[in-house]
């Protein structure tokens, strides 16, 4: 058995996170904040899979170093380079940027009152908010069913990207 690269390990974990997000996404209205948290994890690990594809060691600090306004750039380049991916461009990148901004380590760096995917926060008025009720993505989903469509588009894109990388690594 050949040793996995760091990128391949991130890919395999992204595949499991994708399966979990698909399960929750099947009835997205029942747990939308959890769905978006899982989707953010999928895209963050997929970005790490691309970044560390040929690395034979894990990064020194494998935390959220890539979340800080980076993974949307990875997918922007990927979509632009592959004409078959351009159909995803409009709805996908905006959603990825929103997920990226709500990742806790990113949100806390920006403003203490920034909404976060998995933790409560205090808004500008000093009120305690929590993702299941107050996350802007959740509110958009409840107010506009089209957000469910963009979530499913994101799942489809992630699934295709994971399958392509699995085939390339002969992990499928």
JSON list of C-alpha atoms in Angstrom, two decimals:
[
{"chain": "A", "resi": 1, "resn": "UNK", "atom": "CA", "xyz": [0.00, 0.00, 0.00]},
{"chain": "A", "resi": 2, "resn": "UNK", "atom": "CA", "xyz": [1.41, 3.36, -1.06]},
{"chain": "A", "resi": 3, "resn": "UNK", "atom": "CA", "xyz": [1.71, 6.08, 1.54]},
{"chain": "A", "resi": 4, "resn": "UNK", "atom": "CA", "xyz": [-0.91, 8.82, 1.23]},
{"chain": "A", "resi": 5, "resn": "UNK", "atom": "CA", "xyz": [0.11, 12.39, 0.55]},
{"chain": "A", "resi": 6, "resn": "UNK", "atom": "CA", "xyz": [-1.21, 15.06, 2.91]},
{"chain": "A", "resi": 7, "resn": "UNK", "atom": "CA", "xyz": [-3.53, 16.23, 0.14]},
{"chain": "A", "resi": 8, "resn": "UNK", "atom": "CA", "xyz": [-4.95, 12.75, -0.35]},
{"chain": "A", "resi": 9, "resn": "UNK", "atom": "CA", "xyz": [-5.64, 12.45, 3.38]},
{"chain": "A", "resi": 10, "resn": "UNK", "atom": "CA", "xyz": [-7.48, 15.80, 3.33]},
{"chain": "A", "resi": 11, "resn": "UNK", "atom": "CA", "xyz": [-9.39, 14.55, 0.27]},
{"chain": "A", "resi": 12, "resn": "UNK", "atom": "CA", "xyz": [-10.52, 11.38, 2.00]},
{"chain": "A", "resi": 13, "resn": "UNK", "atom": "CA", "xyz": [-11.73, 13.38, 5.00]},
{"chain": "A", "resi": 14, "resn": "UNK", "atom": "CA", "xyz": [-13.49, 15.87, 2.68]},
{"chain": "A", "resi": 15, "resn": "UNK", "atom": "CA", "xyz": [-15.31, 12.89, 1.14]},
{"chain": "A", "resi": 16, "resn": "UNK", "atom": "CA", "xyz": [-16.62, 11.82, 4.54]},
{"chain": "A", "resi": 17, "resn": "UNK", "atom": "CA", "xyz": [-17.62, 15.40, 5.43]},
{"chain": "A", "resi": 18, "resn": "UNK", "atom": "CA", "xyz": [-19.43, 15.54, 2.08]},
{"chain": "A", "resi": 19, "resn": "UNK", "atom": "CA", "xyz": [-21.39, 12.38, 2.88]},
{"chain": "A", "resi": 20, "resn": "UNK", "atom": "CA", "xyz": [-22.46, 13.90, 6.21]},
{"chain": "A", "resi": 21, "resn": "UNK", "atom": "CA", "xyz": [-23.45, 17.18, 4.57]},
{"chain": "A", "resi": 22, "resn": "UNK", "atom": "CA", "xyz": [-25.48, 15.28, 1.96]},
{"chain": "A", "resi": 23, "resn": "UNK", "atom": "CA", "xyz": [-27.36, 13.43, 4.71]},
{"chain": "A", "resi": 24, "resn": "UNK", "atom": "CA", "xyz": [-28.16, 16.64, 6.59]},
{"chain": "A", "resi": 25, "resn": "UNK", "atom": "CA", "xyz": [-28.77, 18.48, 3.30]},
{"chain": "A", "resi": 26, "resn": "UNK", "atom": "CA", "xyz": [-31.44, 15.99, 2.31]},
{"chain": "A", "resi": 27, "resn": "UNK", "atom": "CA", "xyz": [-33.70, 17.89, 4.70]},
{"chain": "A", "resi": 28, "resn": "UNK", "atom": "CA", "xyz": [-31.74, 21.12, 4.88]},
{"chain": "A", "resi": 29, "resn": "UNK", "atom": "CA", "xyz": [-34.57, 23.01, 6.58]},
{"chain": "A", "resi": 30, "resn": "UNK", "atom": "CA", "xyz": [-34.36, 20.76, 9.66]},
{"chain": "A", "resi": 31, "resn": "UNK", "atom": "CA", "xyz": [-30.76, 21.73, 10.55]},
{"chain": "A", "resi": 32, "resn": "UNK", "atom": "CA", "xyz": [-29.53, 24.48, 8.20]},
{"chain": "A", "resi": 33, "resn": "UNK", "atom": "CA", "xyz": [-26.75, 25.83, 10.42]},
{"chain": "A", "resi": 34, "resn": "UNK", "atom": "CA", "xyz": [-25.29, 22.33, 10.82]},
{"chain": "A", "resi": 35, "resn": "UNK", "atom": "CA", "xyz": [-25.55, 21.79, 7.08]},
{"chain": "A", "resi": 36, "resn": "UNK", "atom": "CA", "xyz": [-23.63, 25.02, 6.36]},
{"chain": "A", "resi": 37, "resn": "UNK", "atom": "CA", "xyz": [-21.00, 24.15, 8.99]},
{"chain": "A", "resi": 38, "resn": "UNK", "atom": "CA", "xyz": [-20.45, 20.76, 7.32]},
{"chain": "A", "resi": 39, "resn": "UNK", "atom": "CA", "xyz": [-20.37, 22.34, 3.87]},
{"chain": "A", "resi": 40, "resn": "UNK", "atom": "CA", "xyz": [-17.71, 24.80, 5.04]},
{"chain": "A", "resi": 41, "resn": "UNK", "atom": "CA", "xyz": [-15.67, 21.88, 6.34]},
{"chain": "A", "resi": 42, "resn": "UNK", "atom": "CA", "xyz": [-15.97, 20.11, 2.97]},
{"chain": "A", "resi": 43, "resn": "UNK", "atom": "CA", "xyz": [-14.66, 23.11, 1.06]},
{"chain": "A", "resi": 44, "resn": "UNK", "atom": "CA", "xyz": [-11.90, 23.86, 3.54]},
{"chain": "A", "resi": 45, "resn": "UNK", "atom": "CA", "xyz": [-10.61, 20.27, 3.37]},
{"chain": "A", "resi": 46, "resn": "UNK", "atom": "CA", "xyz": [-10.97, 20.19, -0.41]},
{"chain": "A", "resi": 47, "resn": "UNK", "atom": "CA", "xyz": [-8.89, 23.37, -0.65]},
{"chain": "A", "resi": 48, "resn": "UNK", "atom": "CA", "xyz": [-6.27, 21.73, 1.59]},
{"chain": "A", "resi": 49, "resn": "UNK", "atom": "CA", "xyz": [-6.36, 18.64, -0.63]},
{"chain": "A", "resi": 50, "resn": "UNK", "atom": "CA", "xyz": [-5.52, 20.83, -3.63]},
{"chain": "A", "resi": 51, "resn": "UNK", "atom": "CA", "xyz": [-2.88, 22.84, -1.76]},
{"chain": "A", "resi": 52, "resn": "UNK", "atom": "CA", "xyz": [-1.09, 19.87, -0.17]},
{"chain": "A", "resi": 53, "resn": "UNK", "atom": "CA", "xyz": [-1.67, 17.32, -2.95]},
{"chain": "A", "resi": 54, "resn": "UNK", "atom": "CA", "xyz": [1.94, 16.28, -3.41]},
{"chain": "A", "resi": 55, "resn": "UNK", "atom": "CA", "xyz": [3.17, 17.03, 0.14]},
{"chain": "A", "resi": 56, "resn": "UNK", "atom": "CA", "xyz": [4.42, 13.94, 1.96]},
{"chain": "A", "resi": 57, "resn": "UNK", "atom": "CA", "xyz": [4.00, 15.52, 5.39]},
{"chain": "A", "resi": 58, "resn": "UNK", "atom": "CA", "xyz": [1.11, 17.33, 7.01]},
{"chain": "A", "resi": 59, "resn": "UNK", "atom": "CA", "xyz": [1.47, 21.08, 7.48]},
{"chain": "A", "resi": 60, "resn": "UNK", "atom": "CA", "xyz": [2.97, 22.18, 10.80]},
{"chain": "A", "resi": 61, "resn": "UNK", "atom": "CA", "xyz": [-0.31, 23.77, 11.87]},
{"chain": "A", "resi": 62, "resn": "UNK", "atom": "CA", "xyz": [-3.14, 21.93, 10.11]},
{"chain": "A", "resi": 63, "resn": "UNK", "atom": "CA", "xyz": [-5.87, 24.04, 11.69]},
{"chain": "A", "resi": 64, "resn": "UNK", "atom": "CA", "xyz": [-7.71, 26.78, 9.89]},
{"chain": "A", "resi": 65, "resn": "UNK", "atom": "CA", "xyz": [-4.72, 28.47, 8.26]},
{"chain": "A", "resi": 66, "resn": "UNK", "atom": "CA", "xyz": [-6.29, 27.95, 4.87]},
{"chain": "A", "resi": 67, "resn": "UNK", "atom": "CA", "xyz": [-9.71, 29.27, 5.84]},
{"chain": "A", "resi": 68, "resn": "UNK", "atom": "CA", "xyz": [-8.56, 32.85, 6.11]},
{"chain": "A", "resi": 69, "resn": "UNK", "atom": "CA", "xyz": [-9.77, 34.13, 2.76]},
{"chain": "A", "resi": 70, "resn": "UNK", "atom": "CA", "xyz": [-7.97, 31.39, 0.87]},
{"chain": "A", "resi": 71, "resn": "UNK", "atom": "CA", "xyz": [-10.23, 28.57, -0.14]},
{"chain": "A", "resi": 72, "resn": "UNK", "atom": "CA", "xyz": [-12.50, 30.74, -2.27]},
{"chain": "A", "resi": 73, "resn": "UNK", "atom": "CA", "xyz": [-9.37, 31.61, -4.29]},
{"chain": "A", "resi": 74, "resn": "UNK", "atom": "CA", "xyz": [-8.59, 27.92, -4.83]},
{"chain": "A", "resi": 75, "resn": "UNK", "atom": "CA", "xyz": [-12.04, 27.27, -6.26]},
{"chain": "A", "resi": 76, "resn": "UNK", "atom": "CA", "xyz": [-12.06, 30.50, -8.27]},
{"chain": "A", "resi": 77, "resn": "UNK", "atom": "CA", "xyz": [-8.89, 29.34, -10.06]},
{"chain": "A", "resi": 78, "resn": "UNK", "atom": "CA", "xyz": [-10.19, 25.78, -10.45]},
{"chain": "A", "resi": 79, "resn": "UNK", "atom": "CA", "xyz": [-13.45, 26.93, -12.00]},
{"chain": "A", "resi": 80, "resn": "UNK", "atom": "CA", "xyz": [-11.70, 29.37, -14.35]},
{"chain": "A", "resi": 81, "resn": "UNK", "atom": "CA", "xyz": [-9.21, 26.70, -15.50]},
{"chain": "A", "resi": 82, "resn": "UNK", "atom": "CA", "xyz": [-11.79, 24.02, -16.25]},
{"chain": "A", "resi": 83, "resn": "UNK", "atom": "CA", "xyz": [-14.48, 25.08, -18.72]},
{"chain": "A", "resi": 84, "resn": "UNK", "atom": "CA", "xyz": [-16.83, 22.31, -17.54]},
{"chain": "A", "resi": 85, "resn": "UNK", "atom": "CA", "xyz": [-16.83, 23.90, -14.07]},
{"chain": "A", "resi": 86, "resn": "UNK", "atom": "CA", "xyz": [-17.87, 27.38, -15.24]},
{"chain": "A", "resi": 87, "resn": "UNK", "atom": "CA", "xyz": [-21.55, 26.54, -14.84]},
{"chain": "A", "resi": 88, "resn": "UNK", "atom": "CA", "xyz": [-20.93, 26.68, -11.07]},
{"chain": "A", "resi": 89, "resn": "UNK", "atom": "CA", "xyz": [-19.18, 30.02, -11.01]},
{"chain": "A", "resi": 90, "resn": "UNK", "atom": "CA", "xyz": [-21.95, 32.48, -10.15]},
{"chain": "A", "resi": 91, "resn": "UNK", "atom": "CA", "xyz": [-23.77, 30.80, -7.31]},
{"chain": "A", "resi": 92, "resn": "UNK", "atom": "CA", "xyz": [-20.91, 28.77, -5.89]},
{"chain": "A", "resi": 93, "resn": "UNK", "atom": "CA", "xyz": [-18.26, 31.38, -5.21]},
{"chain": "A", "resi": 94, "resn": "UNK", "atom": "CA", "xyz": [-20.60, 33.71, -3.35]},
{"chain": "A", "resi": 95, "resn": "UNK", "atom": "CA", "xyz": [-21.69, 30.86, -1.10]},
{"chain": "A", "resi": 96, "resn": "UNK", "atom": "CA", "xyz": [-18.09, 29.77, -0.51]},
{"chain": "A", "resi": 97, "resn": "UNK", "atom": "CA", "xyz": [-17.12, 33.33, 0.44]},
{"chain": "A", "resi": 98, "resn": "UNK", "atom": "CA", "xyz": [-20.01, 33.49, 2.93]},
{"chain": "A", "resi": 99, "resn": "UNK", "atom": "CA", "xyz": [-18.99, 30.15, 4.43]},
{"chain": "A", "resi": 100, "resn": "UNK", "atom": "CA", "xyz": [-15.39, 31.26, 4.61]},
{"chain": "A", "resi": 101, "resn": "UNK", "atom": "CA", "xyz": [-16.28, 34.54, 6.36]},
{"chain": "A", "resi": 102, "resn": "UNK", "atom": "CA", "xyz": [-18.40, 32.70, 8.96]},
{"chain": "A", "resi": 103, "resn": "UNK", "atom": "CA", "xyz": [-15.66, 30.19, 9.84]},
{"chain": "A", "resi": 104, "resn": "UNK", "atom": "CA", "xyz": [-15.02, 31.00, 13.52]},
{"chain": "A", "resi": 105, "resn": "UNK", "atom": "CA", "xyz": [-11.30, 31.82, 13.33]},
{"chain": "A", "resi": 106, "resn": "UNK", "atom": "CA", "xyz": [-11.93, 34.11, 10.34]},
{"chain": "A", "resi": 107, "resn": "UNK", "atom": "CA", "xyz": [-15.03, 35.78, 11.79]},
{"chain": "A", "resi": 108, "resn": "UNK", "atom": "CA", "xyz": [-13.32, 36.51, 15.11]},
{"chain": "A", "resi": 109, "resn": "UNK", "atom": "CA", "xyz": [-10.37, 38.14, 13.32]},
{"chain": "A", "resi": 110, "resn": "UNK", "atom": "CA", "xyz": [-12.71, 40.44, 11.39]},
{"chain": "A", "resi": 111, "resn": "UNK", "atom": "CA", "xyz": [-15.08, 41.69, 14.09]},
{"chain": "A", "resi": 112, "resn": "UNK", "atom": "CA", "xyz": [-16.23, 40.30, 17.43]},
{"chain": "A", "resi": 113, "resn": "UNK", "atom": "CA", "xyz": [-19.83, 40.79, 16.23]},
{"chain": "A", "resi": 114, "resn": "UNK", "atom": "CA", "xyz": [-19.41, 38.69, 13.06]},
{"chain": "A", "resi": 115, "resn": "UNK", "atom": "CA", "xyz": [-21.75, 35.70, 12.74]},
{"chain": "A", "resi": 116, "resn": "UNK", "atom": "CA", "xyz": [-20.08, 32.30, 13.12]},
{"chain": "A", "resi": 117, "resn": "UNK", "atom": "CA", "xyz": [-21.01, 28.90, 11.76]},
{"chain": "A", "resi": 118, "resn": "UNK", "atom": "CA", "xyz": [-20.75, 26.84, 14.92]},
{"chain": "A", "resi": 119, "resn": "UNK", "atom": "CA", "xyz": [-20.69, 29.16, 17.94]},
{"chain": "A", "resi": 120, "resn": "UNK", "atom": "CA", "xyz": [-22.86, 31.88, 19.48]},
{"chain": "A", "resi": 121, "resn": "UNK", "atom": "CA", "xyz": [-21.68, 35.48, 19.08]},
{"chain": "A", "resi": 122, "resn": "UNK", "atom": "CA", "xyz": [-22.69, 38.89, 20.38]},
{"chain": "A", "resi": 123, "resn": "UNK", "atom": "CA", "xyz": [-24.10, 41.28, 17.77]},
{"chain": "A", "resi": 124, "resn": "UNK", "atom": "CA", "xyz": [-23.43, 45.04, 17.63]},
{"chain": "A", "resi": 125, "resn": "UNK", "atom": "CA", "xyz": [-26.39, 45.69, 19.92]},
{"chain": "A", "resi": 126, "resn": "UNK", "atom": "CA", "xyz": [-24.94, 43.36, 22.58]},
{"chain": "A", "resi": 127, "resn": "UNK", "atom": "CA", "xyz": [-27.53, 40.63, 22.00]},
{"chain": "A", "resi": 128, "resn": "UNK", "atom": "CA", "xyz": [-26.39, 37.02, 22.07]},
{"chain": "A", "resi": 129, "resn": "UNK", "atom": "CA", "xyz": [-27.00, 35.31, 18.73]},
{"chain": "A", "resi": 130, "resn": "UNK", "atom": "CA", "xyz": [-26.61, 31.71, 17.65]},
{"chain": "A", "resi": 131, "resn": "UNK", "atom": "CA", "xyz": [-26.20, 30.06, 14.22]},
{"chain": "A", "resi": 132, "resn": "UNK", "atom": "CA", "xyz": [-29.42, 28.03, 14.08]},
{"chain": "A", "resi": 133, "resn": "UNK", "atom": "CA", "xyz": [-31.46, 31.22, 14.35]},
{"chain": "A", "resi": 134, "resn": "UNK", "atom": "CA", "xyz": [-29.23, 34.16, 13.43]},
{"chain": "A", "resi": 135, "resn": "UNK", "atom": "CA", "xyz": [-26.68, 33.03, 10.86]},
{"chain": "A", "resi": 136, "resn": "UNK", "atom": "CA", "xyz": [-27.35, 35.11, 7.72]},
{"chain": "A", "resi": 137, "resn": "UNK", "atom": "CA", "xyz": [-27.16, 32.01, 5.48]},
{"chain": "A", "resi": 138, "resn": "UNK", "atom": "CA", "xyz": [-29.84, 30.34, 7.61]},
{"chain": "A", "resi": 139, "resn": "UNK", "atom": "CA", "xyz": [-32.05, 33.42, 7.49]},
{"chain": "A", "resi": 140, "resn": "UNK", "atom": "CA", "xyz": [-31.66, 33.63, 3.70]},
{"chain": "A", "resi": 141, "resn": "UNK", "atom": "CA", "xyz": [-32.57, 29.97, 3.38]},
{"chain": "A", "resi": 142, "resn": "UNK", "atom": "CA", "xyz": [-35.72, 30.44, 5.45]},
{"chain": "A", "resi": 143, "resn": "UNK", "atom": "CA", "xyz": [-36.72, 33.58, 3.54]},
{"chain": "A", "resi": 144, "resn": "UNK", "atom": "CA", "xyz": [-35.81, 32.39, 0.07]},
{"chain": "A", "resi": 145, "resn": "UNK", "atom": "CA", "xyz": [-35.96, 28.81, -1.14]},
{"chain": "A", "resi": 146, "resn": "UNK", "atom": "CA", "xyz": [-33.39, 29.59, -3.87]},
{"chain": "A", "resi": 147, "resn": "UNK", "atom": "CA", "xyz": [-30.64, 29.34, -1.26]},
{"chain": "A", "resi": 148, "resn": "UNK", "atom": "CA", "xyz": [-31.36, 25.62, -1.00]},
{"chain": "A", "resi": 149, "resn": "UNK", "atom": "CA", "xyz": [-30.66, 25.46, -4.73]},
{"chain": "A", "resi": 150, "resn": "UNK", "atom": "CA", "xyz": [-27.24, 27.09, -4.31]},
{"chain": "A", "resi": 151, "resn": "UNK", "atom": "CA", "xyz": [-26.49, 24.69, -1.45]},
{"chain": "A", "resi": 152, "resn": "UNK", "atom": "CA", "xyz": [-27.29, 21.71, -3.67]},
{"chain": "A", "resi": 153, "resn": "UNK", "atom": "CA", "xyz": [-25.16, 23.20, -6.45]},
{"chain": "A", "resi": 154, "resn": "UNK", "atom": "CA", "xyz": [-22.28, 23.46, -3.97]},
{"chain": "A", "resi": 155, "resn": "UNK", "atom": "CA", "xyz": [-22.76, 19.81, -2.98]},
{"chain": "A", "resi": 156, "resn": "UNK", "atom": "CA", "xyz": [-22.77, 18.76, -6.63]},
{"chain": "A", "resi": 157, "resn": "UNK", "atom": "CA", "xyz": [-19.58, 20.71, -7.35]},
{"chain": "A", "resi": 158, "resn": "UNK", "atom": "CA", "xyz": [-17.82, 19.29, -4.27]},
{"chain": "A", "resi": 159, "resn": "UNK", "atom": "CA", "xyz": [-18.93, 15.77, -5.17]},
{"chain": "A", "resi": 160, "resn": "UNK", "atom": "CA", "xyz": [-17.59, 16.11, -8.73]},
{"chain": "A", "resi": 161, "resn": "UNK", "atom": "CA", "xyz": [-14.29, 17.59, -7.53]},
{"chain": "A", "resi": 162, "resn": "UNK", "atom": "CA", "xyz": [-13.83, 14.84, -4.93]},
{"chain": "A", "resi": 163, "resn": "UNK", "atom": "CA", "xyz": [-14.60, 12.13, -7.51]},
{"chain": "A", "resi": 164, "resn": "UNK", "atom": "CA", "xyz": [-12.10, 13.63, -10.00]},
{"chain": "A", "resi": 165, "resn": "UNK", "atom": "CA", "xyz": [-9.36, 13.82, -7.37]},
{"chain": "A", "resi": 166, "resn": "UNK", "atom": "CA", "xyz": [-10.13, 10.28, -6.15]},
{"chain": "A", "resi": 167, "resn": "UNK", "atom": "CA", "xyz": [-9.77, 8.96, -9.69]},
{"chain": "A", "resi": 168, "resn": "UNK", "atom": "CA", "xyz": [-6.54, 10.91, -10.20]},
{"chain": "A", "resi": 169, "resn": "UNK", "atom": "CA", "xyz": [-5.12, 9.44, -6.98]},
{"chain": "A", "resi": 170, "resn": "UNK", "atom": "CA", "xyz": [-6.54, 5.99, -7.76]},
{"chain": "A", "resi": 171, "resn": "UNK", "atom": "CA", "xyz": [-8.41, 6.08, -4.45]},
{"chain": "A", "resi": 172, "resn": "UNK", "atom": "CA", "xyz": [-11.85, 5.46, -5.96]}
]
